[in-house]
PDB file of C-alpha atoms and ligand atoms in Angstrom:
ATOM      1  CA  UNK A  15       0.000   0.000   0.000  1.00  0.00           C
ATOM      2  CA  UNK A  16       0.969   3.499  -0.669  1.00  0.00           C
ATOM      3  CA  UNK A  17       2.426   5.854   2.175  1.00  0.00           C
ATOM      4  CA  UNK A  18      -0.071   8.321   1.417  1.00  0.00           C
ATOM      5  CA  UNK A  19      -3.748   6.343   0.801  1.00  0.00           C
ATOM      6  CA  UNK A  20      -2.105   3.900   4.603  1.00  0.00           C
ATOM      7  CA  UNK A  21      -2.338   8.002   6.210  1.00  0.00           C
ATOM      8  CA  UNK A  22      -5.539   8.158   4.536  1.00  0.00           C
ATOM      9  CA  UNK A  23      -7.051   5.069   5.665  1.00  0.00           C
ATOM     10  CA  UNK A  24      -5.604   4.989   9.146  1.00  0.00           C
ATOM     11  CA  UNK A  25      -6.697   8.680   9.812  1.00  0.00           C
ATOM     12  CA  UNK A  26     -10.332   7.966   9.016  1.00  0.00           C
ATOM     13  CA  UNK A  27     -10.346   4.757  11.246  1.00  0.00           C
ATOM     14  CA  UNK A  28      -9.084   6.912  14.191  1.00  0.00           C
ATOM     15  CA  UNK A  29     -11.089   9.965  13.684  1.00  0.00           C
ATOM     16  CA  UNK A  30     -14.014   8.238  16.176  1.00  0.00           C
ATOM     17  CA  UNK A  31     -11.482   8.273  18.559  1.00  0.00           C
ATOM     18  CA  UNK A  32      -9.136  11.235  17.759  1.00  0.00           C
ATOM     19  CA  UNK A  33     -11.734  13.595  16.212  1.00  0.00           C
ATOM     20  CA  UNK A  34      -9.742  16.870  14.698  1.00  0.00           C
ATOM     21  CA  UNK A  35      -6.523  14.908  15.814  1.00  0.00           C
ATOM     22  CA  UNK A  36      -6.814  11.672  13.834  1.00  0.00           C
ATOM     23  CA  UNK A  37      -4.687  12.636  10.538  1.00  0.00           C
ATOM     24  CA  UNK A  38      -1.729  13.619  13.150  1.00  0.00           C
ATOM     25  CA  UNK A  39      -1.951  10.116  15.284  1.00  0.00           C
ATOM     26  CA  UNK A  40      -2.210   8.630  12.001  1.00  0.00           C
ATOM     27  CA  UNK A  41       1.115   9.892  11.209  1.00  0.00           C
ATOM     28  CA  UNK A  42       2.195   9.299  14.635  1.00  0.00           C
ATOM     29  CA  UNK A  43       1.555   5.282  14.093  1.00  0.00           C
ATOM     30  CA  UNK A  44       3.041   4.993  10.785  1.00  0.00           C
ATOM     31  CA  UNK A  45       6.561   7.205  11.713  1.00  0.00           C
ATOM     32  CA  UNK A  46       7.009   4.775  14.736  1.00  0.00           C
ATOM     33  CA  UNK A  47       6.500   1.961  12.503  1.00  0.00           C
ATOM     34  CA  UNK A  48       8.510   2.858   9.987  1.00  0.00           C
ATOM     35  CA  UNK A  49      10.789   4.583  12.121  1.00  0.00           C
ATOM     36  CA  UNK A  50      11.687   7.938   9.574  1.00  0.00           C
ATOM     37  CA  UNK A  51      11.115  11.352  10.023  1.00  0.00           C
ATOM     38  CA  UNK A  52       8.270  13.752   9.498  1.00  0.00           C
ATOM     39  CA  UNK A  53       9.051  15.148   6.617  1.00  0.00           C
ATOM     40  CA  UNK A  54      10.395  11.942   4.987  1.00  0.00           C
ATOM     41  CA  UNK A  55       6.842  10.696   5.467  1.00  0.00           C
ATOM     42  CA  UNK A  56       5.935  14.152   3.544  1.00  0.00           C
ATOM     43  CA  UNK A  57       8.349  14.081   0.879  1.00  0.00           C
ATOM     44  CA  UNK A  58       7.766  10.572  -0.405  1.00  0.00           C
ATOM     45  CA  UNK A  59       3.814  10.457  -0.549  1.00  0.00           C
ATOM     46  CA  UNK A  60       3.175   7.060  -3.048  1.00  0.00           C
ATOM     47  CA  UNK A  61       6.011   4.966  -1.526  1.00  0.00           C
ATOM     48  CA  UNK A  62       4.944   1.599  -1.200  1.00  0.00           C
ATOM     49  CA  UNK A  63       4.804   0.139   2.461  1.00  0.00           C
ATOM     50  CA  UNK A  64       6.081  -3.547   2.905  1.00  0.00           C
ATOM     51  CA  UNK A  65       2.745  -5.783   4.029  1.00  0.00           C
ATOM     52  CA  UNK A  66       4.366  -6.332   7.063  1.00  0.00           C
ATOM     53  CA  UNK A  67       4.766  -2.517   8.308  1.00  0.00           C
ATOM     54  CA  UNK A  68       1.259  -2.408   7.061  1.00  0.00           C
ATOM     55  CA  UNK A  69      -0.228  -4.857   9.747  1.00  0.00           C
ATOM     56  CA  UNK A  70       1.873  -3.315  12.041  1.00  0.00           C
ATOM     57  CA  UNK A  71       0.084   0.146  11.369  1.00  0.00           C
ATOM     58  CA  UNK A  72      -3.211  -1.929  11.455  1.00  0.00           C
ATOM     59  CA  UNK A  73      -2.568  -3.757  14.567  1.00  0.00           C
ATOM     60  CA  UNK A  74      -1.620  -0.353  16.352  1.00  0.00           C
ATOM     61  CA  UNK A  75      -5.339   0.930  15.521  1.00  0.00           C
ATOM     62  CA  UNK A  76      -6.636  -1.712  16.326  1.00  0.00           C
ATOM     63  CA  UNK A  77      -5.210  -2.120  20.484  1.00  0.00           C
ATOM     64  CA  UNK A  78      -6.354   1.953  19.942  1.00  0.00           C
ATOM     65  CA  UNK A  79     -10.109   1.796  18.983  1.00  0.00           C
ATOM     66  CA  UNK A  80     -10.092  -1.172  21.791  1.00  0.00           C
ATOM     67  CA  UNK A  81      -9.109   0.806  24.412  1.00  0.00           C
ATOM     68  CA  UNK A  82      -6.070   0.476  25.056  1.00  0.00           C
ATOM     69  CA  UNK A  83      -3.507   3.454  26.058  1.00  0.00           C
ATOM     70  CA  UNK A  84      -1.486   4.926  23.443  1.00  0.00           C
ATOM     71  CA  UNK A  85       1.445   4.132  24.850  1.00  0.00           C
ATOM     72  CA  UNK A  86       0.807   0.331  24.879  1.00  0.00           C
ATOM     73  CA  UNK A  87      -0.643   0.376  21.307  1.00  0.00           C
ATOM     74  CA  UNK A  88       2.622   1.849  19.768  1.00  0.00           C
ATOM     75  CA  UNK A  89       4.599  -0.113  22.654  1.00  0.00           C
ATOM     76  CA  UNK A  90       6.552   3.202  23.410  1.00  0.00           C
ATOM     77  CA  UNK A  91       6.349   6.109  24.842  1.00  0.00           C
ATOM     78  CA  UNK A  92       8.431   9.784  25.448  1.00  0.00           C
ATOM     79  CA  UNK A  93       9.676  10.308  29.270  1.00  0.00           C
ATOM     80  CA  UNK A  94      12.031  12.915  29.996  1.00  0.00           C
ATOM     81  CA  UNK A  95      12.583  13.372  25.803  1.00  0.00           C
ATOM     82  CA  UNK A  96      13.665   9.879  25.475  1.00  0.00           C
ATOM     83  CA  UNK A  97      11.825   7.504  23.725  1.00  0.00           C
ATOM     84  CA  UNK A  98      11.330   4.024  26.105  1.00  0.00           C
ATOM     85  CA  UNK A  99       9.501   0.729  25.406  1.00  0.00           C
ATOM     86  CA  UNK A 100       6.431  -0.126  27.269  1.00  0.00           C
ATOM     87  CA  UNK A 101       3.978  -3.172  27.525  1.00  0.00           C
ATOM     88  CA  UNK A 102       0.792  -3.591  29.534  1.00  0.00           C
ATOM     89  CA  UNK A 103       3.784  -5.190  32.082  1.00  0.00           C
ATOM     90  CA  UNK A 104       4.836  -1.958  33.073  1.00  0.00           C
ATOM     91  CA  UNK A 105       3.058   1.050  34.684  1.00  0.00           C
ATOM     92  CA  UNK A 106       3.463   3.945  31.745  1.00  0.00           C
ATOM     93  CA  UNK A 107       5.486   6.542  32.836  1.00  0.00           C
ATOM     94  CA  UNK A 108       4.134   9.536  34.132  1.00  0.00           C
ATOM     95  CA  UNK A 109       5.143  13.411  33.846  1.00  0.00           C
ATOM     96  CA  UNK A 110       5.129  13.618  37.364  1.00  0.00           C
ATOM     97  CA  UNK A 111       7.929  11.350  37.837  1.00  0.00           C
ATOM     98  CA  UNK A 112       9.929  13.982  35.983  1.00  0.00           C
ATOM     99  CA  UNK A 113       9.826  15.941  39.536  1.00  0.00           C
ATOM    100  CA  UNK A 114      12.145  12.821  40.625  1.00  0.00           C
ATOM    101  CA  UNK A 115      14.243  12.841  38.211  1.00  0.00           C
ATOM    102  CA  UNK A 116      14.986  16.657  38.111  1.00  0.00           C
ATOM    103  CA  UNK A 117      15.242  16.433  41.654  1.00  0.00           C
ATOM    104  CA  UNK A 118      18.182  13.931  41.094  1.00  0.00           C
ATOM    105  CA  UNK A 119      20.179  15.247  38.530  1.00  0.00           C
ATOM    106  CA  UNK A 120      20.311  18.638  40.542  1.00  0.00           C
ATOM    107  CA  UNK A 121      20.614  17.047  43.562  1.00  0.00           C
ATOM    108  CA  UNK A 122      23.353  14.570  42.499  1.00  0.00           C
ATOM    109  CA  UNK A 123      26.480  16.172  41.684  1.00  0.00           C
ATOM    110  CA  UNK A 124      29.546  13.682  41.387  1.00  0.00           C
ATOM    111  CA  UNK A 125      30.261  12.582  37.824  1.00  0.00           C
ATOM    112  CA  UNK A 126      30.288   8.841  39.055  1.00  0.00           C
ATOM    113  CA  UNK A 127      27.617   7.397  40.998  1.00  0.00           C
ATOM    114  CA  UNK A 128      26.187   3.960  41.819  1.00  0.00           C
ATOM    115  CA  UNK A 129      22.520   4.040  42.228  1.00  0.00           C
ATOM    116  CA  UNK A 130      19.434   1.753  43.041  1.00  0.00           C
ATOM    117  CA  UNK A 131      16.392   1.918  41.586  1.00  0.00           C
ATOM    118  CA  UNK A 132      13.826   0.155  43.473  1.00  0.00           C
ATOM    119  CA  UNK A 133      10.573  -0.883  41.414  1.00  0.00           C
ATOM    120  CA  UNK A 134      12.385   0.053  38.237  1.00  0.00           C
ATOM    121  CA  UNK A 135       9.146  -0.930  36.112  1.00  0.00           C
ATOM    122  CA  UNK A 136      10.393  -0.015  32.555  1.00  0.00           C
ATOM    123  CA  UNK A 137      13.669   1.739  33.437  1.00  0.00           C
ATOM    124  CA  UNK A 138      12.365   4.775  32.631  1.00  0.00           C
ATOM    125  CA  UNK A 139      13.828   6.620  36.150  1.00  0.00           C
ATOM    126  CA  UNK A 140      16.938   4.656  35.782  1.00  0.00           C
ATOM    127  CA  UNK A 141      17.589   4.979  31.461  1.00  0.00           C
ATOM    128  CA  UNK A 142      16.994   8.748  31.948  1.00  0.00           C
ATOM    129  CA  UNK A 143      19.522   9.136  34.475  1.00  0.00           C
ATOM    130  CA  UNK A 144      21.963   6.827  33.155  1.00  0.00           C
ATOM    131  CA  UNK A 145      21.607   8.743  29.828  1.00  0.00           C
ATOM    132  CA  UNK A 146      22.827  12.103  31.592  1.00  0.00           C
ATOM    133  CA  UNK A 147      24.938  11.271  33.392  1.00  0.00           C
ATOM    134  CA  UNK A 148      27.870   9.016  30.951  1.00  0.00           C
ATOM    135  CA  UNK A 149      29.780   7.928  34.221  1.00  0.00           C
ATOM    136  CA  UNK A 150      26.310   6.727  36.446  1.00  0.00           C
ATOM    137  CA  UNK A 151      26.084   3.287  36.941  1.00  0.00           C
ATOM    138  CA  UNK A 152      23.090   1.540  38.354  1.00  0.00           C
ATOM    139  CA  UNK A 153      21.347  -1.585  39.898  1.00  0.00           C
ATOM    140  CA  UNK A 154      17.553  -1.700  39.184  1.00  0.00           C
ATOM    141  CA  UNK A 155      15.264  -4.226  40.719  1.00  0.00           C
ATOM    142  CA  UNK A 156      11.488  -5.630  40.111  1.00  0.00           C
ATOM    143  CA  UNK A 157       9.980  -8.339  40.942  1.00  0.00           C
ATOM    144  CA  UNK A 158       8.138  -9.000  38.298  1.00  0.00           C
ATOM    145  CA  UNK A 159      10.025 -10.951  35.551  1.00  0.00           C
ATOM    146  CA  UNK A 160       8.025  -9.897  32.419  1.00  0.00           C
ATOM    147  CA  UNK A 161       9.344  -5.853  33.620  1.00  0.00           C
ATOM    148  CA  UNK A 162      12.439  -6.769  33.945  1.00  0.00           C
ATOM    149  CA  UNK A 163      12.292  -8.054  30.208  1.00  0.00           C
ATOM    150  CA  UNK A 164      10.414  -4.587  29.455  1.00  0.00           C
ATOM    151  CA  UNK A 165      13.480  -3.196  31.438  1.00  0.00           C
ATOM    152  CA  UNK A 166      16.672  -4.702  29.805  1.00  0.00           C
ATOM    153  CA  UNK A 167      14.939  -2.794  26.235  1.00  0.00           C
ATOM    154  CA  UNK A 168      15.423   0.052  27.821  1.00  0.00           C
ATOM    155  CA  UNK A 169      18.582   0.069  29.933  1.00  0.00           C
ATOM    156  CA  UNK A 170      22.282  -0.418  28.560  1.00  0.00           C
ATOM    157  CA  UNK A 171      25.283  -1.908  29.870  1.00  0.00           C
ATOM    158  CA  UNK A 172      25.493   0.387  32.797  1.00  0.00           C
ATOM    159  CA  UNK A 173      22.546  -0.952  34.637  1.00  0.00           C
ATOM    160  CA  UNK A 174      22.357  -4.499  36.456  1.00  0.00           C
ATOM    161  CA  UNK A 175      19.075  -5.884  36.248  1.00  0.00           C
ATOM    162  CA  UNK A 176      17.807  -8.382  39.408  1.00  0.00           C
ATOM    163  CA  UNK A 177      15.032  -9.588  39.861  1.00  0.00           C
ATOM    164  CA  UNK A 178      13.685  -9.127  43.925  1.00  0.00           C
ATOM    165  CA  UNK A 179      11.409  -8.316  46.132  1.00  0.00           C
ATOM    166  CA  UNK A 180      11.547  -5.041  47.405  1.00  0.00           C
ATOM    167  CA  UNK A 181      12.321  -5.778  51.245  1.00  0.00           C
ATOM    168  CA  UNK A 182      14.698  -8.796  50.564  1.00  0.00           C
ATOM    169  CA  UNK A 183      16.590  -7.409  47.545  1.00  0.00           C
ATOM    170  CA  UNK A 184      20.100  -7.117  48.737  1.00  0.00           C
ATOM    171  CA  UNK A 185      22.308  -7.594  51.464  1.00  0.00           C
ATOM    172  CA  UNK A 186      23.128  -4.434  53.583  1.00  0.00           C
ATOM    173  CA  UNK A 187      26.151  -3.168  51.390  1.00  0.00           C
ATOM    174  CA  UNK A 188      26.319   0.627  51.882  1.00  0.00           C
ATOM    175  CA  UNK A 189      27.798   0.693  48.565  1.00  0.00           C
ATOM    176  CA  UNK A 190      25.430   3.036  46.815  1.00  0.00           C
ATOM    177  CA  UNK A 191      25.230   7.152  46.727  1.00  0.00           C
ATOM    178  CA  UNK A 192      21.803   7.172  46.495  1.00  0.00           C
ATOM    179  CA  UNK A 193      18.439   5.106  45.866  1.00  0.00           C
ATOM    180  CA  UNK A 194      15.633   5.836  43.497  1.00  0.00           C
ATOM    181  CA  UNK A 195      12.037   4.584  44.048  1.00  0.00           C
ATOM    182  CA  UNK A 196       8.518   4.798  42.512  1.00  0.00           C
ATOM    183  CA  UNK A 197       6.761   2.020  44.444  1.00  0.00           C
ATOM    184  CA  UNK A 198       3.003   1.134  43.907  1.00  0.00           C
ATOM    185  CA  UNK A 199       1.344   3.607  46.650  1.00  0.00           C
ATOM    186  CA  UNK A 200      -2.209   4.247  45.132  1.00  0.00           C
ATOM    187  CA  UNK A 201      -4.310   3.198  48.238  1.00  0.00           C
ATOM    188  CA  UNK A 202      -7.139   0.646  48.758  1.00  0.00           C
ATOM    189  CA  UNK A 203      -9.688   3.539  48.354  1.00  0.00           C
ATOM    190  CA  UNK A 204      -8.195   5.169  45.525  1.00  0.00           C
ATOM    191  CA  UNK A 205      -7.631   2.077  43.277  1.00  0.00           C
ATOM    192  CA  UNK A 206     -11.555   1.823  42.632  1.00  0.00           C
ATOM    193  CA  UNK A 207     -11.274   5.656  41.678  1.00  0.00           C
ATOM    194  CA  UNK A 208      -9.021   5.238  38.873  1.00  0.00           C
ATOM    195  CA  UNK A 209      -9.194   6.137  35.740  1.00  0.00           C
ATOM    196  CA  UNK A 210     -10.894   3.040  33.225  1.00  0.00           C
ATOM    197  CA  UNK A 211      -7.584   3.508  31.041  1.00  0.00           C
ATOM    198  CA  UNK A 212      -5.371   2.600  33.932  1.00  0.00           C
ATOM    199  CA  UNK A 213      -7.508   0.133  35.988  1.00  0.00           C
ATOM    200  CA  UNK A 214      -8.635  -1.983  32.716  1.00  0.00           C
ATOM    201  CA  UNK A 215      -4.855  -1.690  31.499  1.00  0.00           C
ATOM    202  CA  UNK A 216      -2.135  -0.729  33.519  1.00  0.00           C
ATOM    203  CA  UNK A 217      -0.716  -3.213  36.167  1.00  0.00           C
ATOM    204  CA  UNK A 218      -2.335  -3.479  39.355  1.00  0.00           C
ATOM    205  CA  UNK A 219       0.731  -4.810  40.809  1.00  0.00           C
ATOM    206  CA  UNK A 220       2.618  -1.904  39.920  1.00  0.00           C
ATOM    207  CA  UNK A 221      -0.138   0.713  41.461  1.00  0.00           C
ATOM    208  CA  UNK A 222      -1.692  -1.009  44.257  1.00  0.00           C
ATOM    209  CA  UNK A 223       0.386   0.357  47.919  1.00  0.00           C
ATOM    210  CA  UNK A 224      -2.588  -1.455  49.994  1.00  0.00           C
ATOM    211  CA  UNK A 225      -4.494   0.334  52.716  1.00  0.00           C
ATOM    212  CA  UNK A 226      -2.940   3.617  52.709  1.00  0.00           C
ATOM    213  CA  UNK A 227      -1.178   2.908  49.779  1.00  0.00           C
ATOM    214  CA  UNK A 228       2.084   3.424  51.746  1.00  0.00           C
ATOM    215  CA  UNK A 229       2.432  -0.840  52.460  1.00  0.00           C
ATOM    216  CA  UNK A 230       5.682  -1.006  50.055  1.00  0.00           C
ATOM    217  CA  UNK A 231       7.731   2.038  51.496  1.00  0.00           C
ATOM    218  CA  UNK A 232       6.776   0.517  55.361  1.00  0.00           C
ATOM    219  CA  UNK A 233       8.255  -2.608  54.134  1.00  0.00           C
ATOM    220  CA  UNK A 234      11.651  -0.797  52.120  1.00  0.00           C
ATOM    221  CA  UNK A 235      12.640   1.857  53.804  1.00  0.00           C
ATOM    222  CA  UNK A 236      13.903   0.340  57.189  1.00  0.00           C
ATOM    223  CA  UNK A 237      16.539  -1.830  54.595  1.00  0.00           C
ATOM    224  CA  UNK A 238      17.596   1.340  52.982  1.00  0.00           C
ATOM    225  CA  UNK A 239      20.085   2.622  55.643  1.00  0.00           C
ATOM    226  CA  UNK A 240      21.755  -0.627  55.088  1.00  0.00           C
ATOM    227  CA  UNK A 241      22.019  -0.091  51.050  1.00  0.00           C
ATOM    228  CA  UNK A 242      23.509   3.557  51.447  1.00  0.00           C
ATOM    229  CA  UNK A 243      26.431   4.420  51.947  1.00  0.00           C
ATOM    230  CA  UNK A 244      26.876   7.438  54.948  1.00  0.00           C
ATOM    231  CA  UNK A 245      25.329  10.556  53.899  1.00  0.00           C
ATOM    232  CA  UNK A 246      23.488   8.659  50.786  1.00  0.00           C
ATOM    233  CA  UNK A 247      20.528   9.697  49.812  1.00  0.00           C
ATOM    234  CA  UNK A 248      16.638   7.980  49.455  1.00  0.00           C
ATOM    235  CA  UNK A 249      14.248   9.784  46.446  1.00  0.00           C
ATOM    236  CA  UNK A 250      10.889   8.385  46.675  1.00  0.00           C
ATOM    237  CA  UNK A 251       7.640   8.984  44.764  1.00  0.00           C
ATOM    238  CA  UNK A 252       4.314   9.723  46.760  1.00  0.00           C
ATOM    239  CA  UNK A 253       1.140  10.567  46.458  1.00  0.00           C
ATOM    240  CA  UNK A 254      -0.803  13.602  46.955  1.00  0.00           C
ATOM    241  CA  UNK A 255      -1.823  12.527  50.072  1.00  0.00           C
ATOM    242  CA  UNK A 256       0.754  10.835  51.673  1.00  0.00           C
ATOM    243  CA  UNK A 257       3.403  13.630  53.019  1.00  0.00           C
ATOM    244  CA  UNK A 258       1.953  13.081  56.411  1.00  0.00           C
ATOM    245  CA  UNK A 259       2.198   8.971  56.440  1.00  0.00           C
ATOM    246  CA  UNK A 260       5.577   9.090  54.595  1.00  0.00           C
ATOM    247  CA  UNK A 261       6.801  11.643  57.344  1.00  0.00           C
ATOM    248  CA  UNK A 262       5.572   9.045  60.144  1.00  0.00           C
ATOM    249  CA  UNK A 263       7.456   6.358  58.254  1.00  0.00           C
ATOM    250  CA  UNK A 264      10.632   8.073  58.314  1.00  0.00           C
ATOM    251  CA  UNK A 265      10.118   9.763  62.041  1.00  0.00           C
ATOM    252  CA  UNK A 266       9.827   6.029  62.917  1.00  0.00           C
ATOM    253  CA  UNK A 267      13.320   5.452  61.486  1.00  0.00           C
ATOM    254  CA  UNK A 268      14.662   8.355  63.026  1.00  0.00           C
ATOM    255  CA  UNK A 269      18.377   6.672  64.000  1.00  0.00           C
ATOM    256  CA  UNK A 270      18.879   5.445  60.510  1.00  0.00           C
ATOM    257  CA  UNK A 271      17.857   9.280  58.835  1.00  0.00           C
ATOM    258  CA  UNK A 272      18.847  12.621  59.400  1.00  0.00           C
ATOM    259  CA  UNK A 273      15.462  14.208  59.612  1.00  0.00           C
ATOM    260  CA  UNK A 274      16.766  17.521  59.358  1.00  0.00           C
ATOM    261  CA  UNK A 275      17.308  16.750  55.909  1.00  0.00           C
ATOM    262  CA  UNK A 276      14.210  15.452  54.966  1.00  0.00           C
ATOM    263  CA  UNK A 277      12.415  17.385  52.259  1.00  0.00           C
ATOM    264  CA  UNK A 278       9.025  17.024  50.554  1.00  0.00           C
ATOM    265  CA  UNK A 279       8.974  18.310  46.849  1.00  0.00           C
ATOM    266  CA  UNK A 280       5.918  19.006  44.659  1.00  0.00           C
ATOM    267  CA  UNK A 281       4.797  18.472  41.184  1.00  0.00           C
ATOM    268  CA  UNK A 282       3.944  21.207  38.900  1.00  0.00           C
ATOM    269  CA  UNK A 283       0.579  21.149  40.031  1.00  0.00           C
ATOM    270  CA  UNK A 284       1.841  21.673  43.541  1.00  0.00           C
ATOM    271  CA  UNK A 285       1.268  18.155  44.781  1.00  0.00           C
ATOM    272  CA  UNK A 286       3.348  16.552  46.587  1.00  0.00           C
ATOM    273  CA  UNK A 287       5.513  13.916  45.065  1.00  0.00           C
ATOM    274  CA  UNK A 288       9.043  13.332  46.047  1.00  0.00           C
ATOM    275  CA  UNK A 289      10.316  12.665  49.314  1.00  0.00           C
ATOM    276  CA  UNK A 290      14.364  13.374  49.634  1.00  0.00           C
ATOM    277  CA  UNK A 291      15.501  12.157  52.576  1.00  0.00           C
ATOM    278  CA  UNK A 292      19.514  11.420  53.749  1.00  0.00           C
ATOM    279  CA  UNK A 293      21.164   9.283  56.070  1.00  0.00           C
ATOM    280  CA  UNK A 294      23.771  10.289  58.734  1.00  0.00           C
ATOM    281  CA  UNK A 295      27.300  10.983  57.642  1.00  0.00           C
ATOM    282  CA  UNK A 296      28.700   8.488  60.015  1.00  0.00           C
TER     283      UNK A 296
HETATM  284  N1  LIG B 324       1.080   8.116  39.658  1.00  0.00           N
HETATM  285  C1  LIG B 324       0.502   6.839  39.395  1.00  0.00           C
HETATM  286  C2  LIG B 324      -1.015   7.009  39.230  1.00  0.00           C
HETATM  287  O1  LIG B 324      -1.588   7.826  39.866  1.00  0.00           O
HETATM  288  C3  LIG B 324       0.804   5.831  40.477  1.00  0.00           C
HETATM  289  C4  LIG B 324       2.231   5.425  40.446  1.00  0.00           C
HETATM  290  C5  LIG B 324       2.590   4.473  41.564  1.00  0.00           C
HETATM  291  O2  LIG B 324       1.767   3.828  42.205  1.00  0.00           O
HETATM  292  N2  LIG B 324       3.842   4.366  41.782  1.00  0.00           N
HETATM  293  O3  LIG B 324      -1.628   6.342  38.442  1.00  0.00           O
END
């Protein structure tokens, strides 16, 4: 089939869906398949697709009018400018987790670092940091298996993948400068509020935090202490409602972390969403 009548055809199956949009997620679809540029796609109007990048267009509209996320039906998605793969095994990632991120790479400052990062889903925390920072080097850990395979996609030679639960994952080391985590900590309550796009699609696994959503950080943080090395640092993701509990959590710690230190950041919305919080120097 021809570039230009594949556009054609795929915009007017998505325009249902994408209304005024549909010709550009058309052209979304078929410049991920193909993997060329915009204005390759432009310039060369009758070539003829291959039959196989053709189904591949198809199938993508398809997992679209079903339902499913966009991310999942291209199998990719942009975080931090960086394109990462993504399957229904992984939570997709999220702007907000940005905040972490940012919060790392300002807070961070030595050209070599080993890091953890807990929960690592699809790498995306992990890839983006690694990818800044040419001298980084990283251990990321999940315990589900399929993620991990979602994971090693993303992640180069720098990162170690294992596969762990969160509380058991490693022996008490103090070998790394700092830890990353975005647990699941959407609550009990909250999980029956979710959007249909992420209940019917995304992980549950990767979401649910129990009660108050905070079960995974009660169970990680008291190993942390014994992962960092003096003075390392813990970044965790929270949600909006959670400074309070997270705060307990850590109070409850209080010989392993210097609470002075502790610092609750917010998203651009002015939620909160990243905990910082250091342990002693000695
Ligand atoms: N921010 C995600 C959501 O609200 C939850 C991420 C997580 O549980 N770690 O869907």
């Amino acid at each position: 089939m021809q570039m230009q009548c594949l556009l054609q055809e795929t915009s007017r199956r998505l325009r249902e869906l994408d209304g005024d949009l549909a010709r550009r997620k058309a052209e979304e679809i078929v410049l991920h398949v193909l993997g060329c540029s915009r204005s390759e796609l432009l310039l060369h109007p009758r070539k003829t697709l291959s039959r196989l990048d053709t189904e591949a267009v198809a199938g993508i509209v398809e997992r679209r009018l079903a339902g499913m996320p966009p991310a999942y039906a291209l199998g990719a998605v942009y975080f931090y400018n960086r394109e990462f793969a993504v399957s229904p095994d992984v939570l997709i990632p999220r702007p907000e987790t940005e905040v972490l991120v940012d919060l790392v790479l300002q807070d961070e400052t030595s050209e070599d670092a080993l890091f953890l990062d807990m929960g690592t889903g699809s790498g995306c925390i992990a890839g983006t940091l690694l990818a800044a920072r040419s001298r980084w080097r990283a251990v990321a850990i999940d315990r589900s298996r399929a993620a991990l395979g979602v994971a090693a996609r993303n992640l180069g030679a720098r990162a170690m993948l294992l596969r762990a639960d969160c509380a058991d994952a490693l022996r008490p080391s103090r070998a790394f400068d700092f830890i990353t985590a975005n647990l699941p900590y959407v609550s009990c309550g909250e999980m029956a509020s979710l959007d249909a796009s992420v209940r019917n699609f995304e992980p549950h696994a990767a979401l649910d935090g129990g009660k108050d959503g905070l079960d995974l950080y009660r169970r990680f943080l008291p190993c942390c202490a014994g992962l960092l090395r003096p003075g390392g640092r813990l970044y965790c993701e929270i949600g909006e409602t959670q400074e309070q509990g997270i705060r307990e959590l850590f109070a409850a710690l209080a010989p392993d972390f210097d609470l002075g230190c502790l610092v609750v950041h917010r998203d651009l919305c002015g939620r909160p969403r990243v905990v910082r919080a250091a342990t002693h120097h000695t």
